Amino acid sequence: MQWIDSYASYYDGAAYKAWLISHTDYAICITGLYLAFVFYSPPYIAKYIYGGEVQRTGGKPAWLRYPWICWNFLLSIFSFYGASHVAPVLLGHIREEGLRNALCTLYPDEFYSGPIGMAVGLFTMSKLVEYGDSVFILLSGRRSLPVLQWFHHSTTFLYCWHAYAVGSTALNTGAALNYSVHTVMYFYFALAEMGLKSLVRPFAKYITMIQIAQMAVGLFLMCIVAHEKYMDYLVGRPESDPAACAGTPWDAIRVQMFIATANLVMFTQLFFKSYVHKKSQVDVTKTTK
């Protein structure tokens, strides 16, 4: 990954932050276009790509399968790059300064410059790239996406745009968690698309479990930050005080807590529907035979 880090000297996080602030409408318009594609494109895909099939029943076409494999591998490699940069720094701050200071203190030189700053900056824009997941799924012939899919992608993209623009230590924790989970998740998807689904299928529930853990840990950490900021408020400590928990503004905390809670609920529902209730139904079927 050193060849990527060689570009860090050209990265200007402050300029990127200013661009995000002055182009907030872009984020809203892009998300609007994404949602329009999600809700309105399936009939046109069925008509013009699959000759009017109401629901494609065969496997993925070869023209889509191989780009999809490459897509997942590239995102897994990129996520590994990000995790290897952001996670060790976050863990180092926790080990050396304690959890509170690691969550409450923003280091601008680290957040907006150098290899770490570039990894965090790329993380925010990778959420735009990940809209491509939905594009691939719909191009494969699916007539609709689960709410979890489009809600997770759109809210995460908007949140990351905002969090980087305002400067938030919450984004560091989110990047460390998300990069780590996506390294495994996209690698799993790539292997499944390569025809190894029967081999990797037993690990599917564990992928969902680590996604649930990501949301739960993120929510827990934001509760800690919210508690610390509330305690600052009670004692009248201004954010300019070095002892204050000023690394994450209240709006970023509220948004991340909402997104983490909503995703935690939906991922948990997915887990129970896919692995707990389904297993119970299979067991009942076996006992009635």
mmCIF file of C-alpha atoms in Angstrom:
data_model
loop_
_atom_site.group_PDB
_atom_site.id
_atom_site.type_symbol
_atom_site.label_atom_id
_atom_site.label_comp_id
_atom_site.label_asym_id
_atom_site.label_seq_id
_atom_site.Cartn_x
_atom_site.Cartn_y
_atom_site.Cartn_z
ATOM 1 C CA MET A 1 0.000 0.000 0.000
ATOM 2 C CA GLN A 2 3.048 2.296 0.042
ATOM 3 C CA TRP A 3 2.417 3.440 -3.520
ATOM 4 C CA ILE A 4 -0.966 4.814 -2.400
ATOM 5 C CA ASP A 5 0.638 6.581 0.568
ATOM 6 C CA SER A 6 3.053 8.274 -1.820
ATOM 7 C CA TYR A 7 0.121 10.424 -2.956
ATOM 8 C CA ALA A 8 -0.617 11.582 0.604
ATOM 9 C CA SER A 9 1.746 14.545 0.235
ATOM 10 C CA TYR A 10 -0.601 15.914 -2.452
ATOM 11 C CA TYR A 11 -3.725 15.429 -0.361
ATOM 12 C CA ASP A 12 -5.232 18.628 1.036
ATOM 13 C CA GLY A 13 -7.936 17.681 3.510
ATOM 14 C CA ALA A 14 -8.702 21.310 4.366
ATOM 15 C CA ALA A 15 -9.477 22.065 0.714
ATOM 16 C CA TYR A 16 -11.553 18.885 0.481
ATOM 17 C CA LYS A 17 -13.468 19.927 3.609
ATOM 18 C CA ALA A 18 -14.154 23.373 2.131
ATOM 19 C CA TRP A 19 -15.347 21.751 -1.104
ATOM 20 C CA LEU A 20 -17.746 19.466 0.787
ATOM 21 C CA ILE A 21 -19.171 22.410 2.731
ATOM 22 C CA SER A 22 -19.740 24.540 -0.368
ATOM 23 C CA HIS A 23 -21.227 21.646 -2.358
ATOM 24 C CA THR A 24 -23.623 20.124 0.164
ATOM 25 C CA ASP A 25 -26.373 20.299 -2.453
ATOM 26 C CA TYR A 26 -24.360 17.828 -4.544
ATOM 27 C CA ALA A 27 -24.733 15.188 -1.830
ATOM 28 C CA ILE A 28 -28.502 15.683 -1.736
ATOM 29 C CA CYS A 29 -28.848 15.627 -5.526
ATOM 30 C CA ILE A 30 -26.649 12.537 -5.885
ATOM 31 C CA THR A 31 -28.658 10.693 -3.259
ATOM 32 C CA GLY A 32 -31.893 11.775 -4.933
ATOM 33 C CA LEU A 33 -30.663 10.379 -8.261
ATOM 34 C CA TYR A 34 -29.592 7.155 -6.536
ATOM 35 C CA LEU A 35 -33.024 6.694 -4.944
ATOM 36 C CA ALA A 36 -34.743 7.497 -8.246
ATOM 37 C CA PHE A 37 -32.648 4.796 -9.917
ATOM 38 C CA VAL A 38 -33.490 2.317 -7.148
ATOM 39 C CA PHE A 39 -37.250 2.872 -7.364
ATOM 40 C CA TYR A 40 -37.802 3.579 -11.057
ATOM 41 C CA SER A 41 -35.126 1.721 -13.050
ATOM 42 C CA PRO A 42 -36.175 -1.962 -12.603
ATOM 43 C CA PRO A 43 -38.980 -1.930 -15.229
ATOM 44 C CA TYR A 44 -36.668 -0.302 -17.775
ATOM 45 C CA ILE A 45 -33.862 -2.758 -17.004
ATOM 46 C CA ALA A 46 -36.313 -5.640 -17.465
ATOM 47 C CA LYS A 47 -37.583 -4.179 -20.743
ATOM 48 C CA TYR A 48 -34.374 -3.066 -22.430
ATOM 49 C CA ILE A 49 -31.798 -5.504 -21.013
ATOM 50 C CA TYR A 50 -33.779 -8.668 -20.368
ATOM 51 C CA GLY A 51 -36.345 -8.419 -23.146
ATOM 52 C CA GLY A 52 -39.334 -7.767 -20.949
ATOM 53 C CA GLU A 53 -38.827 -10.534 -18.394
ATOM 54 C CA VAL A 54 -40.946 -9.715 -15.363
ATOM 55 C CA GLN A 55 -38.482 -11.410 -13.032
ATOM 56 C CA ARG A 56 -35.190 -12.870 -14.177
ATOM 57 C CA THR A 57 -34.947 -16.481 -12.995
ATOM 58 C CA GLY A 58 -31.566 -17.545 -14.342
ATOM 59 C CA GLY A 59 -28.142 -16.842 -12.948
ATOM 60 C CA LYS A 60 -26.285 -13.604 -13.443
ATOM 61 C CA PRO A 61 -25.236 -12.961 -17.051
ATOM 62 C CA ALA A 62 -21.526 -13.364 -17.796
ATOM 63 C CA TRP A 63 -21.192 -9.740 -18.911
ATOM 64 C CA LEU A 64 -22.183 -8.677 -15.402
ATOM 65 C CA ARG A 65 -20.698 -11.471 -13.327
ATOM 66 C CA TYR A 66 -17.028 -10.825 -14.048
ATOM 67 C CA PRO A 67 -17.139 -7.047 -13.500
ATOM 68 C CA TRP A 68 -19.030 -7.772 -10.274
ATOM 69 C CA ILE A 69 -16.264 -10.102 -9.085
ATOM 70 C CA CYS A 70 -13.636 -7.441 -9.816
ATOM 71 C CA TRP A 71 -15.798 -4.805 -8.128
ATOM 72 C CA ASN A 72 -15.998 -6.771 -4.894
ATOM 73 C CA PHE A 73 -12.308 -7.656 -4.878
ATOM 74 C CA LEU A 74 -11.309 -4.031 -5.451
ATOM 75 C CA LEU A 75 -13.568 -2.796 -2.646
ATOM 76 C CA SER A 76 -12.190 -5.470 -0.321
ATOM 77 C CA ILE A 77 -8.605 -4.438 -1.108
ATOM 78 C CA PHE A 78 -9.471 -0.758 -0.716
ATOM 79 C CA SER A 79 -11.178 -1.458 2.620
ATOM 80 C CA PHE A 80 -8.111 -3.347 3.817
ATOM 81 C CA TYR A 81 -5.985 -0.337 2.893
ATOM 82 C CA GLY A 82 -8.260 1.931 4.907
ATOM 83 C CA ALA A 83 -8.513 -0.386 7.905
ATOM 84 C CA SER A 84 -4.738 -0.813 8.043
ATOM 85 C CA HIS A 85 -4.343 2.972 8.302
ATOM 86 C CA VAL A 86 -7.240 4.178 10.440
ATOM 87 C CA ALA A 87 -7.793 1.336 12.921
ATOM 88 C CA PRO A 88 -4.216 1.161 14.327
ATOM 89 C CA VAL A 89 -4.162 4.926 14.932
ATOM 90 C CA LEU A 90 -7.512 4.842 16.727
ATOM 91 C CA LEU A 91 -6.435 1.888 18.872
ATOM 92 C CA GLY A 92 -3.162 3.689 19.621
ATOM 93 C CA HIS A 93 -5.029 6.738 20.899
ATOM 94 C CA ILE A 94 -7.261 4.534 23.057
ATOM 95 C CA ARG A 95 -4.257 2.702 24.497
ATOM 96 C CA GLU A 96 -2.197 5.825 25.177
ATOM 97 C CA GLU A 97 -4.855 8.372 26.134
ATOM 98 C CA GLY A 98 -7.881 6.340 27.184
ATOM 99 C CA LEU A 99 -11.207 5.820 25.469
ATOM 100 C CA ARG A 100 -12.656 9.210 26.425
ATOM 101 C CA ASN A 101 -9.825 11.279 24.998
ATOM 102 C CA ALA A 102 -9.658 9.132 21.876
ATOM 103 C CA LEU A 103 -13.355 9.764 21.234
ATOM 104 C CA CYS A 104 -13.455 13.401 22.329
ATOM 105 C CA THR A 105 -10.281 14.874 20.832
ATOM 106 C CA LEU A 106 -9.955 15.734 17.162
ATOM 107 C CA TYR A 107 -6.410 15.965 15.797
ATOM 108 C CA PRO A 108 -6.702 18.181 12.695
ATOM 109 C CA ASP A 109 -3.223 17.367 11.386
ATOM 110 C CA GLU A 110 -4.096 13.684 11.532
ATOM 111 C CA PHE A 111 -7.687 14.046 10.335
ATOM 112 C CA TYR A 112 -7.034 16.296 7.338
ATOM 113 C CA SER A 113 -3.513 15.464 6.160
ATOM 114 C CA GLY A 114 -1.004 12.686 5.625
ATOM 115 C CA PRO A 115 -1.758 9.014 4.919
ATOM 116 C CA ILE A 116 -4.298 8.808 7.756
ATOM 117 C CA GLY A 117 -6.143 11.934 6.662
ATOM 118 C CA MET A 118 -6.213 10.700 3.073
ATOM 119 C CA ALA A 119 -7.601 7.332 4.200
ATOM 120 C CA VAL A 120 -10.378 9.095 6.133
ATOM 121 C CA GLY A 121 -11.066 11.414 3.195
ATOM 122 C CA LEU A 122 -11.241 8.493 0.776
ATOM 123 C CA PHE A 123 -13.603 6.766 3.181
ATOM 124 C CA THR A 124 -16.128 9.582 2.831
ATOM 125 C CA MET A 125 -16.056 9.408 -0.951
ATOM 126 C CA SER A 126 -16.092 5.591 -1.005
ATOM 127 C CA LYS A 127 -19.679 5.786 0.238
ATOM 128 C CA LEU A 128 -20.549 7.343 -3.119
ATOM 129 C CA VAL A 129 -18.745 4.543 -4.946
ATOM 130 C CA GLU A 130 -20.652 1.949 -2.916
ATOM 131 C CA TYR A 131 -23.880 3.113 -4.518
ATOM 132 C CA GLY A 132 -22.574 0.873 -7.284
ATOM 133 C CA ASP A 133 -23.532 -2.171 -5.197
ATOM 134 C CA SER A 134 -27.186 -1.350 -5.802
ATOM 135 C CA VAL A 135 -26.541 -0.754 -9.495
ATOM 136 C CA PHE A 136 -25.044 -4.228 -9.886
ATOM 137 C CA ILE A 137 -27.912 -5.858 -7.989
ATOM 138 C CA LEU A 138 -30.586 -4.164 -10.089
ATOM 139 C CA LEU A 139 -28.721 -4.844 -13.340
ATOM 140 C CA SER A 140 -28.750 -8.534 -12.415
ATOM 141 C CA GLY A 141 -32.531 -8.515 -12.835
ATOM 142 C CA ARG A 142 -33.807 -7.852 -9.330
ATOM 143 C CA ARG A 143 -37.064 -5.932 -9.401
ATOM 144 C CA SER A 144 -36.558 -4.179 -6.082
ATOM 145 C CA LEU A 145 -34.085 -3.623 -3.262
ATOM 146 C CA PRO A 146 -34.702 -4.286 0.428
ATOM 147 C CA VAL A 147 -35.185 -1.148 2.500
ATOM 148 C CA LEU A 148 -31.994 -1.999 4.377
ATOM 149 C CA GLN A 149 -29.947 -1.777 1.170
ATOM 150 C CA TRP A 150 -30.949 1.674 -0.033
ATOM 151 C CA PHE A 151 -31.425 3.160 3.445
ATOM 152 C CA HIS A 152 -27.991 2.042 4.619
ATOM 153 C CA HIS A 153 -26.190 3.325 1.523
ATOM 154 C CA SER A 154 -27.946 6.683 1.276
ATOM 155 C CA THR A 155 -27.825 7.632 4.962
ATOM 156 C CA THR A 156 -24.202 6.546 5.360
ATOM 157 C CA PHE A 157 -23.132 8.587 2.332
ATOM 158 C CA LEU A 158 -24.898 11.717 3.590
ATOM 159 C CA TYR A 159 -23.576 11.282 7.120
ATOM 160 C CA CYS A 160 -19.951 10.807 6.033
ATOM 161 C CA TRP A 161 -20.150 13.898 3.815
ATOM 162 C CA HIS A 162 -21.436 15.944 6.752
ATOM 163 C CA ALA A 163 -19.089 14.457 9.384
ATOM 164 C CA TYR A 164 -15.955 15.170 7.360
ATOM 165 C CA ALA A 165 -17.154 18.696 6.603
ATOM 166 C CA VAL A 166 -17.716 19.577 10.272
ATOM 167 C CA GLY A 167 -14.748 17.575 11.606
ATOM 168 C CA SER A 168 -15.790 14.675 13.796
ATOM 169 C CA THR A 169 -13.890 12.048 15.759
ATOM 170 C CA ALA A 170 -17.015 9.923 15.309
ATOM 171 C CA LEU A 171 -16.032 9.593 11.660
ATOM 172 C CA ASN A 172 -12.682 8.118 12.682
ATOM 173 C CA THR A 173 -14.365 5.401 14.734
ATOM 174 C CA GLY A 174 -16.912 4.794 12.000
ATOM 175 C CA ALA A 175 -14.190 4.532 9.366
ATOM 176 C CA ALA A 176 -12.151 2.081 11.444
ATOM 177 C CA LEU A 177 -15.182 -0.142 12.043
ATOM 178 C CA ASN A 178 -16.609 0.075 8.537
ATOM 179 C CA TYR A 179 -13.304 -0.415 6.737
ATOM 180 C CA SER A 180 -12.622 -3.535 8.821
ATOM 181 C CA VAL A 181 -16.054 -5.063 8.250
ATOM 182 C CA HIS A 182 -16.057 -4.282 4.526
ATOM 183 C CA THR A 183 -12.672 -5.923 4.045
ATOM 184 C CA VAL A 184 -14.254 -9.232 5.031
ATOM 185 C CA MET A 185 -17.695 -8.598 3.538
ATOM 186 C CA TYR A 186 -16.589 -7.699 0.022
ATOM 187 C CA PHE A 187 -14.085 -10.553 -0.025
ATOM 188 C CA TYR A 188 -16.958 -12.892 0.842
ATOM 189 C CA PHE A 189 -19.094 -11.436 -1.959
ATOM 190 C CA ALA A 190 -16.250 -11.822 -4.459
ATOM 191 C CA LEU A 191 -15.769 -15.492 -3.604
ATOM 192 C CA ALA A 192 -19.514 -16.095 -3.806
ATOM 193 C CA GLU A 193 -19.683 -14.506 -7.272
ATOM 194 C CA MET A 194 -16.747 -16.667 -8.395
ATOM 195 C CA GLY A 195 -18.926 -19.746 -7.945
ATOM 196 C CA LEU A 196 -17.737 -20.640 -4.446
ATOM 197 C CA LYS A 197 -21.065 -19.850 -2.797
ATOM 198 C CA SER A 198 -21.456 -23.378 -1.414
ATOM 199 C CA LEU A 199 -18.022 -23.056 0.198
ATOM 200 C CA VAL A 200 -18.507 -19.623 1.757
ATOM 201 C CA ARG A 201 -22.247 -19.831 2.462
ATOM 202 C CA PRO A 202 -21.730 -21.169 6.031
ATOM 203 C CA PHE A 203 -19.922 -17.904 6.826
ATOM 204 C CA ALA A 204 -22.812 -15.693 5.667
ATOM 205 C CA LYS A 205 -24.410 -15.469 9.090
ATOM 206 C CA TYR A 206 -21.090 -14.428 10.604
ATOM 207 C CA ILE A 207 -20.839 -11.591 8.075
ATOM 208 C CA THR A 208 -24.245 -10.371 9.237
ATOM 209 C CA MET A 209 -23.158 -10.775 12.864
ATOM 210 C CA ILE A 210 -20.098 -8.563 12.430
ATOM 211 C CA GLN A 211 -22.277 -5.978 10.676
ATOM 212 C CA ILE A 212 -24.588 -6.017 13.693
ATOM 213 C CA ALA A 213 -21.558 -5.728 15.980
ATOM 214 C CA GLN A 214 -20.331 -2.742 13.948
ATOM 215 C CA MET A 215 -23.618 -0.911 14.483
ATOM 216 C CA ALA A 216 -23.810 -1.852 18.166
ATOM 217 C CA VAL A 217 -20.243 -0.739 18.897
ATOM 218 C CA GLY A 218 -20.709 2.485 16.945
ATOM 219 C CA LEU A 219 -23.895 3.263 18.859
ATOM 220 C CA PHE A 220 -22.241 2.457 22.192
ATOM 221 C CA LEU A 221 -19.298 4.752 21.458
ATOM 222 C CA MET A 222 -21.630 7.579 20.438
ATOM 223 C CA CYS A 223 -23.526 7.135 23.704
ATOM 224 C CA ILE A 224 -20.224 7.626 25.526
ATOM 225 C CA VAL A 225 -19.493 10.810 23.558
ATOM 226 C CA ALA A 226 -23.021 12.119 24.140
ATOM 227 C CA HIS A 227 -22.683 11.441 27.878
ATOM 228 C CA GLU A 228 -19.346 13.263 28.050
ATOM 229 C CA LYS A 229 -20.703 16.276 26.160
ATOM 230 C CA TYR A 230 -23.752 16.373 28.418
ATOM 231 C CA MET A 231 -21.504 16.317 31.483
ATOM 232 C CA ASP A 232 -19.570 19.245 29.992
ATOM 233 C CA TYR A 233 -22.874 21.076 29.643
ATOM 234 C CA LEU A 234 -23.861 20.366 33.257
ATOM 235 C CA VAL A 235 -20.623 21.757 34.669
ATOM 236 C CA GLY A 236 -20.606 24.696 32.248
ATOM 237 C CA ARG A 237 -17.387 23.663 30.505
ATOM 238 C CA PRO A 238 -16.982 25.499 27.160
ATOM 239 C CA GLU A 239 -15.806 23.599 24.090
ATOM 240 C CA SER A 240 -12.706 25.792 24.016
ATOM 241 C CA ASP A 241 -11.611 24.145 27.272
ATOM 242 C CA PRO A 242 -8.960 21.473 26.522
ATOM 243 C CA ALA A 243 -10.781 19.151 28.938
ATOM 244 C CA ALA A 244 -14.050 19.420 27.003
ATOM 245 C CA CYS A 245 -15.349 16.688 24.726
ATOM 246 C CA ALA A 246 -15.280 18.880 21.634
ATOM 247 C CA GLY A 247 -14.135 16.418 18.976
ATOM 248 C CA THR A 248 -17.636 15.693 17.693
ATOM 249 C CA PRO A 249 -20.434 18.288 17.371
ATOM 250 C CA TRP A 250 -23.913 17.472 18.644
ATOM 251 C CA ASP A 251 -25.471 17.303 15.187
ATOM 252 C CA ALA A 252 -23.004 14.615 14.078
ATOM 253 C CA ILE A 253 -23.701 12.648 17.261
ATOM 254 C CA ARG A 254 -27.466 12.785 16.768
ATOM 255 C CA VAL A 255 -27.246 11.753 13.126
ATOM 256 C CA GLN A 256 -24.854 8.875 13.769
ATOM 257 C CA MET A 257 -26.930 7.601 16.700
ATOM 258 C CA PHE A 258 -30.055 7.636 14.528
ATOM 259 C CA ILE A 259 -28.349 5.864 11.622
ATOM 260 C CA ALA A 260 -26.642 3.311 13.870
ATOM 261 C CA THR A 261 -29.891 2.548 15.700
ATOM 262 C CA ALA A 262 -31.921 2.170 12.502
ATOM 263 C CA ASN A 263 -29.293 -0.039 10.875
ATOM 264 C CA LEU A 264 -28.858 -2.085 14.048
ATOM 265 C CA VAL A 265 -32.583 -2.829 14.096
ATOM 266 C CA MET A 266 -32.722 -3.721 10.394
ATOM 267 C CA PHE A 267 -29.573 -5.877 10.405
ATOM 268 C CA THR A 268 -30.859 -7.694 13.494
ATOM 269 C CA GLN A 269 -34.204 -8.302 11.784
ATOM 270 C CA LEU A 270 -32.326 -9.629 8.745
ATOM 271 C CA PHE A 271 -30.314 -11.990 10.932
ATOM 272 C CA PHE A 272 -33.371 -13.399 12.688
ATOM 273 C CA LYS A 273 -35.318 -13.708 9.439
ATOM 274 C CA SER A 274 -32.461 -15.367 7.551
ATOM 275 C CA TYR A 275 -30.913 -17.622 10.165
ATOM 276 C CA VAL A 276 -33.086 -17.985 13.268
ATOM 277 C CA HIS A 277 -36.679 -18.117 12.028
ATOM 278 C CA LYS A 278 -35.695 -20.006 8.882
ATOM 279 C CA LYS A 279 -33.886 -22.633 10.969
ATOM 280 C CA SER A 280 -36.902 -22.926 13.255
ATOM 281 C CA GLN A 281 -39.167 -23.514 10.254
ATOM 282 C CA VAL A 282 -36.803 -26.183 8.917
ATOM 283 C CA ASP A 283 -36.732 -27.916 12.297
ATOM 284 C CA VAL A 284 -40.539 -27.871 12.483
ATOM 285 C CA THR A 285 -40.769 -29.319 8.971
ATOM 286 C CA LYS A 286 -38.384 -32.129 9.873
ATOM 287 C CA THR A 287 -40.312 -33.062 13.016
ATOM 288 C CA THR A 288 -43.631 -33.195 11.150
ATOM 289 C CA LYS A 289 -42.370 -35.550 8.450
#
